[in-house]
PDB file of C-alpha atoms and ligand atoms in Angstrom:
ATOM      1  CA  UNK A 251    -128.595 -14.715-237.762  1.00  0.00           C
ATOM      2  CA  UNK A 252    -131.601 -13.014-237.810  1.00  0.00           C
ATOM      3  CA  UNK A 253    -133.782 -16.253-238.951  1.00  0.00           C
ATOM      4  CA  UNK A 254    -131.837 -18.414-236.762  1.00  0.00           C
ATOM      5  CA  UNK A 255    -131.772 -16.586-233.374  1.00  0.00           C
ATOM      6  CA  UNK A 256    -134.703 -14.668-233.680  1.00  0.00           C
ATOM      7  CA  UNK A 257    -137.381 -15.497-236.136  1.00  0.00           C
ATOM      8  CA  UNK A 258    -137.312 -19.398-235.223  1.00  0.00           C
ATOM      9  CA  UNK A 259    -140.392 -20.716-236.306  1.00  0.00           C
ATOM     10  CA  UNK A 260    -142.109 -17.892-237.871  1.00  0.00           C
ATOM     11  CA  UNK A 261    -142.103 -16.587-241.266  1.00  0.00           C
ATOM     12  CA  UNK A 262    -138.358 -14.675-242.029  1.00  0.00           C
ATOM     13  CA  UNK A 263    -139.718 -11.602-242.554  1.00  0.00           C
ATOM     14  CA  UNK A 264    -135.909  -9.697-241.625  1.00  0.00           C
ATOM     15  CA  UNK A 265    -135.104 -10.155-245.251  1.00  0.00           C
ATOM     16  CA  UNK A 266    -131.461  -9.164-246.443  1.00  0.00           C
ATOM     17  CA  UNK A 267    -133.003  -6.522-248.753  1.00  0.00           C
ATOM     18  CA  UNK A 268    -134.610  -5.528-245.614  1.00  0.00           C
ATOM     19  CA  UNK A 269    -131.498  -5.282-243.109  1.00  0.00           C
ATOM     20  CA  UNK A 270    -129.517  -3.669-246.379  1.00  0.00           C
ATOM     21  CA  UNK A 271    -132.056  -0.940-246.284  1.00  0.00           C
ATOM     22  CA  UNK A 272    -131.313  -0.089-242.383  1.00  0.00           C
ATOM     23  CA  UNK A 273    -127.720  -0.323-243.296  1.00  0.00           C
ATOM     24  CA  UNK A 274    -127.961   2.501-245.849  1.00  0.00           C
ATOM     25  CA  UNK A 275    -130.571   4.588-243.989  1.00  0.00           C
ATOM     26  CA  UNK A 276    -129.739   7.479-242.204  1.00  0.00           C
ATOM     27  CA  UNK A 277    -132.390   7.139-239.463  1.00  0.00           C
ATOM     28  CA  UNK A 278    -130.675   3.813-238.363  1.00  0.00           C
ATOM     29  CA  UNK A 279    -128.182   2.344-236.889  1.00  0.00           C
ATOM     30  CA  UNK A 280    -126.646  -1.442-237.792  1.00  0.00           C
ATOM     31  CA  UNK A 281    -123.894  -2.712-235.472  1.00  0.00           C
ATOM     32  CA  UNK A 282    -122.337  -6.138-235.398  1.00  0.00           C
ATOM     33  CA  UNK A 283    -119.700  -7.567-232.635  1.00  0.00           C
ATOM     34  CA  UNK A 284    -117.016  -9.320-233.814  1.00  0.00           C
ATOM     35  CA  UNK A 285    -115.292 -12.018-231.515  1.00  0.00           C
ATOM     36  CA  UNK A 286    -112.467 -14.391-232.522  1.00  0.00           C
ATOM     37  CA  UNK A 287    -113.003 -13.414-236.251  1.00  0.00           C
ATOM     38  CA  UNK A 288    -116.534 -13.812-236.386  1.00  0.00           C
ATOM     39  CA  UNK A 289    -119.839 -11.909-236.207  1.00  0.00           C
ATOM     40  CA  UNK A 290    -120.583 -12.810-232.900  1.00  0.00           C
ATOM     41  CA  UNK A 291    -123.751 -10.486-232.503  1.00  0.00           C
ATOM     42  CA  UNK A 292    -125.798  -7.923-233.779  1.00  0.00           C
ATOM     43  CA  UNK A 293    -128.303  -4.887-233.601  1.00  0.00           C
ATOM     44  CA  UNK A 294    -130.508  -2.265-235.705  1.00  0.00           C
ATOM     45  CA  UNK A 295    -132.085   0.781-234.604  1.00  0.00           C
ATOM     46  CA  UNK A 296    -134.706   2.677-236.039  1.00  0.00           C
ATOM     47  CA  UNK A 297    -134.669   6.490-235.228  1.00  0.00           C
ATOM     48  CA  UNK A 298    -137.790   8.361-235.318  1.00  0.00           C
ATOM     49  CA  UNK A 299    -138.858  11.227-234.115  1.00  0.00           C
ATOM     50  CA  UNK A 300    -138.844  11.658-230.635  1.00  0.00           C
ATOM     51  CA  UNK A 301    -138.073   7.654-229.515  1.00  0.00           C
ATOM     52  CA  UNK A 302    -136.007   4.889-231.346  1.00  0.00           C
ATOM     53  CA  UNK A 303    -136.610   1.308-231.953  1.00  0.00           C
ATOM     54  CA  UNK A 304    -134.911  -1.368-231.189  1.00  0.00           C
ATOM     55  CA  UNK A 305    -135.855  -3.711-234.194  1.00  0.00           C
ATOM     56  CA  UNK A 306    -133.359  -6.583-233.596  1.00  0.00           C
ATOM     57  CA  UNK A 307    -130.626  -7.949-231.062  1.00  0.00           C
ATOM     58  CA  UNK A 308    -129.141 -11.297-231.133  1.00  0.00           C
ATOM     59  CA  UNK A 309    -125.752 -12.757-230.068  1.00  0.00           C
ATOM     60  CA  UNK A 310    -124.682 -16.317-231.125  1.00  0.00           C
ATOM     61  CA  UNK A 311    -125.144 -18.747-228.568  1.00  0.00           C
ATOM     62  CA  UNK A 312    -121.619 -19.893-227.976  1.00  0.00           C
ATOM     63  CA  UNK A 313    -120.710 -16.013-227.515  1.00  0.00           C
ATOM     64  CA  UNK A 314    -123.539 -15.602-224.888  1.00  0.00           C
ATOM     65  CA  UNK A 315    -122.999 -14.066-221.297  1.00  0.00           C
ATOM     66  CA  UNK A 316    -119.517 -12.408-221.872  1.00  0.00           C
ATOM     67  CA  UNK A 317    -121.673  -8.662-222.311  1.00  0.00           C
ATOM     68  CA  UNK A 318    -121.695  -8.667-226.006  1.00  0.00           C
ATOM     69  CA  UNK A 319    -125.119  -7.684-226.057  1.00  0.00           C
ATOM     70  CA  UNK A 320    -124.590  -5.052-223.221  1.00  0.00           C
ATOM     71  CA  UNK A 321    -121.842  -3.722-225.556  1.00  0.00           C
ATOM     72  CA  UNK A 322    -123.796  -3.008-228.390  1.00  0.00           C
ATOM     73  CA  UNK A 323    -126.999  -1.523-226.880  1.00  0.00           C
ATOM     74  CA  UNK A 324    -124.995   0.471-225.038  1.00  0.00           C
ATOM     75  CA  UNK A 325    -123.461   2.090-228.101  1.00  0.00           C
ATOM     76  CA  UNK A 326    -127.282   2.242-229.207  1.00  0.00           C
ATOM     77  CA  UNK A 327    -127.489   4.455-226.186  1.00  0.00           C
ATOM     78  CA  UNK A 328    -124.978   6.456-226.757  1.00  0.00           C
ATOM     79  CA  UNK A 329    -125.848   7.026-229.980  1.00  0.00           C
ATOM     80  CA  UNK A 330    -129.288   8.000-229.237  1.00  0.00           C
ATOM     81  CA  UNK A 331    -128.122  10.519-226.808  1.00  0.00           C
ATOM     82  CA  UNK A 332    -126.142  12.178-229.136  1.00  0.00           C
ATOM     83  CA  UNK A 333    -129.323  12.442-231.317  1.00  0.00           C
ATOM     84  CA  UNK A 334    -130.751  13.537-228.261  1.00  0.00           C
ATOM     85  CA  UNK A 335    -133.374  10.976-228.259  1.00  0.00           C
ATOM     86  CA  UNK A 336    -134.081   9.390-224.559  1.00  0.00           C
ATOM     87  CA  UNK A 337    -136.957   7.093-225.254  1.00  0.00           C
ATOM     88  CA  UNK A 338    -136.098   3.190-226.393  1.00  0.00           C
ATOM     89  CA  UNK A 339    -138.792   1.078-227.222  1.00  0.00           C
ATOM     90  CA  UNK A 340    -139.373  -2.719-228.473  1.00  0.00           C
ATOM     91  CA  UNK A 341    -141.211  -6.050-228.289  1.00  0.00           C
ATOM     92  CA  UNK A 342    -139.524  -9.246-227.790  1.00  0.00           C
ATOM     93  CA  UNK A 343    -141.095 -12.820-228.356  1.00  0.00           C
ATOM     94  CA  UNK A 344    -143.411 -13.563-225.114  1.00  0.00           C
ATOM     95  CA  UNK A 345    -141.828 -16.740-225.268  1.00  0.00           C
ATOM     96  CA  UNK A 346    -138.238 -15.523-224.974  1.00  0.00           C
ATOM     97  CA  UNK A 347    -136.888 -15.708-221.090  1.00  0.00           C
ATOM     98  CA  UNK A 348    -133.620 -14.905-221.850  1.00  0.00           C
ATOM     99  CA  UNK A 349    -134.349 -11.732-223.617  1.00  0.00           C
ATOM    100  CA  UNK A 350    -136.871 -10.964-221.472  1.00  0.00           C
ATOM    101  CA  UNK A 351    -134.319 -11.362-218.613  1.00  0.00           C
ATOM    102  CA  UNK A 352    -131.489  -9.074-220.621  1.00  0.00           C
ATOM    103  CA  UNK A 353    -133.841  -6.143-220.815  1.00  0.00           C
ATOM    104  CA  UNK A 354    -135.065  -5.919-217.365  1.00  0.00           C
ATOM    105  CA  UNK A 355    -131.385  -6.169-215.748  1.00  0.00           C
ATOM    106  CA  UNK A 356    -130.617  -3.122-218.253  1.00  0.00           C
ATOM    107  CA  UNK A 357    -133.204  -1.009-217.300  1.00  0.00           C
ATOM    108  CA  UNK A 358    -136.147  -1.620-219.869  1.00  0.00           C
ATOM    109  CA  UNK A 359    -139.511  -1.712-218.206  1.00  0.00           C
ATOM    110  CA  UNK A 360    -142.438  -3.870-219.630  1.00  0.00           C
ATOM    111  CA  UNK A 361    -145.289  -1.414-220.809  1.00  0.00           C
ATOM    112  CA  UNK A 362    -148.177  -3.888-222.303  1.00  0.00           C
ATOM    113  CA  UNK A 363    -148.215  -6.799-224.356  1.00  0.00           C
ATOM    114  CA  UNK A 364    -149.572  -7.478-227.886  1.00  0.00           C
ATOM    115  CA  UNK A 365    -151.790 -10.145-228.683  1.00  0.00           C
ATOM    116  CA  UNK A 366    -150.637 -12.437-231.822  1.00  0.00           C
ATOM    117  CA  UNK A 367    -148.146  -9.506-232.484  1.00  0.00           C
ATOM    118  CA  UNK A 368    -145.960 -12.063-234.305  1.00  0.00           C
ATOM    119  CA  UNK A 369    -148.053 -13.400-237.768  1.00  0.00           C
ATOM    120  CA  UNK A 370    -150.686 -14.216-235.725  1.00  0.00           C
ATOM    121  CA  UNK A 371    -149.071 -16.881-234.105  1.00  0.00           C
ATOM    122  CA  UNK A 372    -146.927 -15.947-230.827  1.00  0.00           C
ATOM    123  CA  UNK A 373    -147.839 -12.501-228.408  1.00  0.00           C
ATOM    124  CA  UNK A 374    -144.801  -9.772-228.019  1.00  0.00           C
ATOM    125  CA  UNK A 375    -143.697  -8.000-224.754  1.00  0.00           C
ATOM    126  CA  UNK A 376    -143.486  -4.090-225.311  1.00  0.00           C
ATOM    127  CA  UNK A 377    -140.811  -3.022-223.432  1.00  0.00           C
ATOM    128  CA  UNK A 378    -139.140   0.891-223.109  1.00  0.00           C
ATOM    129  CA  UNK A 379    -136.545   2.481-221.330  1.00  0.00           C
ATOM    130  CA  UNK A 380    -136.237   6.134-220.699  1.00  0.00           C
ATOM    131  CA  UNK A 381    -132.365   7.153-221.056  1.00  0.00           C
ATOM    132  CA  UNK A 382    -132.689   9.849-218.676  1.00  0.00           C
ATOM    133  CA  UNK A 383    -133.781   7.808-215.707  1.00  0.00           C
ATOM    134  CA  UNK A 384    -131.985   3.832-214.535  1.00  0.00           C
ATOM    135  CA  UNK A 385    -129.171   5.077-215.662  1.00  0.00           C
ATOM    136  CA  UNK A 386    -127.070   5.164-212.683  1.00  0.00           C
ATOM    137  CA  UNK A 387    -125.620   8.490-214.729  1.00  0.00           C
ATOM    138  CA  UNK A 388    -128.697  10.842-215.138  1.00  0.00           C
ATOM    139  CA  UNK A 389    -128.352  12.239-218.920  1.00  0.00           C
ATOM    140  CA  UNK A 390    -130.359  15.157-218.967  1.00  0.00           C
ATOM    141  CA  UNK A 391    -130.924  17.321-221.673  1.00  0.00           C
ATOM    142  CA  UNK A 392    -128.203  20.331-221.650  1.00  0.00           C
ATOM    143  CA  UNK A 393    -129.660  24.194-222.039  1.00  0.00           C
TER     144      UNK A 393
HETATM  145  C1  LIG B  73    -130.882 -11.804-225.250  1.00  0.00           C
HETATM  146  C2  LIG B  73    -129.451 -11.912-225.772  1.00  0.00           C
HETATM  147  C3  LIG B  73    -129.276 -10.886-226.913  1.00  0.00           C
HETATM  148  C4  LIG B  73    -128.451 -11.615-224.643  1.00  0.00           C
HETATM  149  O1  LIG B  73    -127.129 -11.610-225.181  1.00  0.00           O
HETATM  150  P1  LIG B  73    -125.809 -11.791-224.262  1.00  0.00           P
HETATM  151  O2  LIG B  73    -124.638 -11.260-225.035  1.00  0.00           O
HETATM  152  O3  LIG B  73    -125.732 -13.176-223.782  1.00  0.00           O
HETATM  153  O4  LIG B  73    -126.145 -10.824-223.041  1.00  0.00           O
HETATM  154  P2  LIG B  73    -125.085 -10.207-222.004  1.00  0.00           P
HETATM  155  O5  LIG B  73    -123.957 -11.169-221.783  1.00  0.00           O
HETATM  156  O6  LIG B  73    -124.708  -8.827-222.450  1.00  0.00           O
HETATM  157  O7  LIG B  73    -125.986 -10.136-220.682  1.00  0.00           O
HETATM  158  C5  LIG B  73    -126.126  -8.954-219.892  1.00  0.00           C
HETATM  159  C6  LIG B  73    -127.015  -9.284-218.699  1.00  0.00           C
HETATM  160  O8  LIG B  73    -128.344  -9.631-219.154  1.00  0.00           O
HETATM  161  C7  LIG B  73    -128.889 -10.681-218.316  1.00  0.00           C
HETATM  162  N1  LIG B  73    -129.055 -11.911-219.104  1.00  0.00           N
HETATM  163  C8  LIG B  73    -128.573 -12.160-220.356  1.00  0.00           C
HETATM  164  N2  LIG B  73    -128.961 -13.396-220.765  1.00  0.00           N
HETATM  165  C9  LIG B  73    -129.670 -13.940-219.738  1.00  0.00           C
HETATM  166  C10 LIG B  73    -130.314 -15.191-219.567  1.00  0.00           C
HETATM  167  N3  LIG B  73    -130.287 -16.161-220.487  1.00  0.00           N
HETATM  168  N4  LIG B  73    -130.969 -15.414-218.388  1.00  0.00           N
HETATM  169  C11 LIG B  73    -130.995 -14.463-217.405  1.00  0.00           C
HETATM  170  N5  LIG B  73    -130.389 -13.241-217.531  1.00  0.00           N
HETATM  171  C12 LIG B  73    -129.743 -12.985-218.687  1.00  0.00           C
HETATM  172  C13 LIG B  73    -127.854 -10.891-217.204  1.00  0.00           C
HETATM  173  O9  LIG B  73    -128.162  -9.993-216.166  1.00  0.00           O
HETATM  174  C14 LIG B  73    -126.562 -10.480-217.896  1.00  0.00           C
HETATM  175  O10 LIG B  73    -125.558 -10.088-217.007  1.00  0.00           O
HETATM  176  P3  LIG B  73    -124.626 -11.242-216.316  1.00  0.00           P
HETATM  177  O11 LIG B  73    -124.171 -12.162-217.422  1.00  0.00           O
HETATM  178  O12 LIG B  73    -123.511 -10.425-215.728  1.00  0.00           O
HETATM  179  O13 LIG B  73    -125.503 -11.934-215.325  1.00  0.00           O
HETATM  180  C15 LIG B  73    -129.165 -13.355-226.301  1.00  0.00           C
HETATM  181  O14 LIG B  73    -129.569 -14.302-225.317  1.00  0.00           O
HETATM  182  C16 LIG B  73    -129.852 -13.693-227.612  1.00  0.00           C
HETATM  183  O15 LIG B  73    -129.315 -13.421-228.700  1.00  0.00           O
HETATM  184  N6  LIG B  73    -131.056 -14.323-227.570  1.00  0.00           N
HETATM  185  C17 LIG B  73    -131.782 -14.719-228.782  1.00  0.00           C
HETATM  186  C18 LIG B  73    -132.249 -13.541-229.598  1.00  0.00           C
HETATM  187  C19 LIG B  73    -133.185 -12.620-228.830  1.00  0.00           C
HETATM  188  O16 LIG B  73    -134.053 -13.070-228.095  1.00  0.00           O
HETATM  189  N7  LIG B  73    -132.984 -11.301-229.019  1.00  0.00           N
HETATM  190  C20 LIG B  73    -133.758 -10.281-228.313  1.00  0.00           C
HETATM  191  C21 LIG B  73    -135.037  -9.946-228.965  1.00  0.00           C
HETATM  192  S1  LIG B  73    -134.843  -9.208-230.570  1.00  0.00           S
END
């Protein structure tokens, strides 16, 4: 899904070895939707130590605009509260509208942009959203 939704046209660099190793490690988090019997979406999420990265998000395009990807980054979100970490941050593909569109109505803001970020070839949006503020439900830090 990964080479097909989100590394069209560039080098597949989000190997299987690659996404196996998020799956075992501790620091991350790999979610997939499943809709009608298939994997209809997915995420990873890279803990570190006082932010997390969003590495990857895609839903299938037949599943698309029913909230699947609202779903799962909102479990990201919960999830990274409980760890108590408030900070998100990614790129996204300059090119991509639609994602770019998906993170602004949930509350990411865009921060810079990197030049050729993607082998050379294609710039990336930064993007980060502070859990604590957008929220409509402030989640401060307890104590
Ligand atoms: C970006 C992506 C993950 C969105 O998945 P989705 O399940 O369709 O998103 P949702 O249904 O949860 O959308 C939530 C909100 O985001 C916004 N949104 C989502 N897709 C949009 C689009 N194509 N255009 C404008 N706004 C969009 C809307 O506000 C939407 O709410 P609404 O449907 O009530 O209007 C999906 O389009 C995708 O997989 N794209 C290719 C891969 C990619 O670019 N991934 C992100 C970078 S890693």
């Amino acid at each position: 899904m990964s080479r097909e939704l989100i590394e069209t046209g560039l080098a597949h660099s989000w190997t299987a070895v690659r996404i196996a190793r998020h799956i075992e490690h501790p620091e991350s988090v790999v979610l997939t939707a499943r809709l009608e019997r298939a994997c209809a979406g997915f995420a990873v999420m890279q803990f570190a130590e006082d932010s997390a990265h969003l590495n990857l998000l895609a839903v299938r395009p037949q599943y698309r605009r029913r909230g699947i990807a609202r779903q799962l980054l909102s479990w990201l979100h919960e999830s990274a509260v409980t760890a108590g970490t408030f900070v998100i941050a990614l790129e996204l593909r300059a090119t991509s509208a639609a994602a770019h569109a998906f993170y602004g109505a949930l509350g990411y803001r865009e921060t810079g942009r990197a030049v050729a970020y993607y082998q050379g070839v294609e710039d990336a949006i930064r993007m980060t959203r502070d859990l604590r503020i957008n929220d409509g439900v402030l989640r401060a830090p307890q104590g």
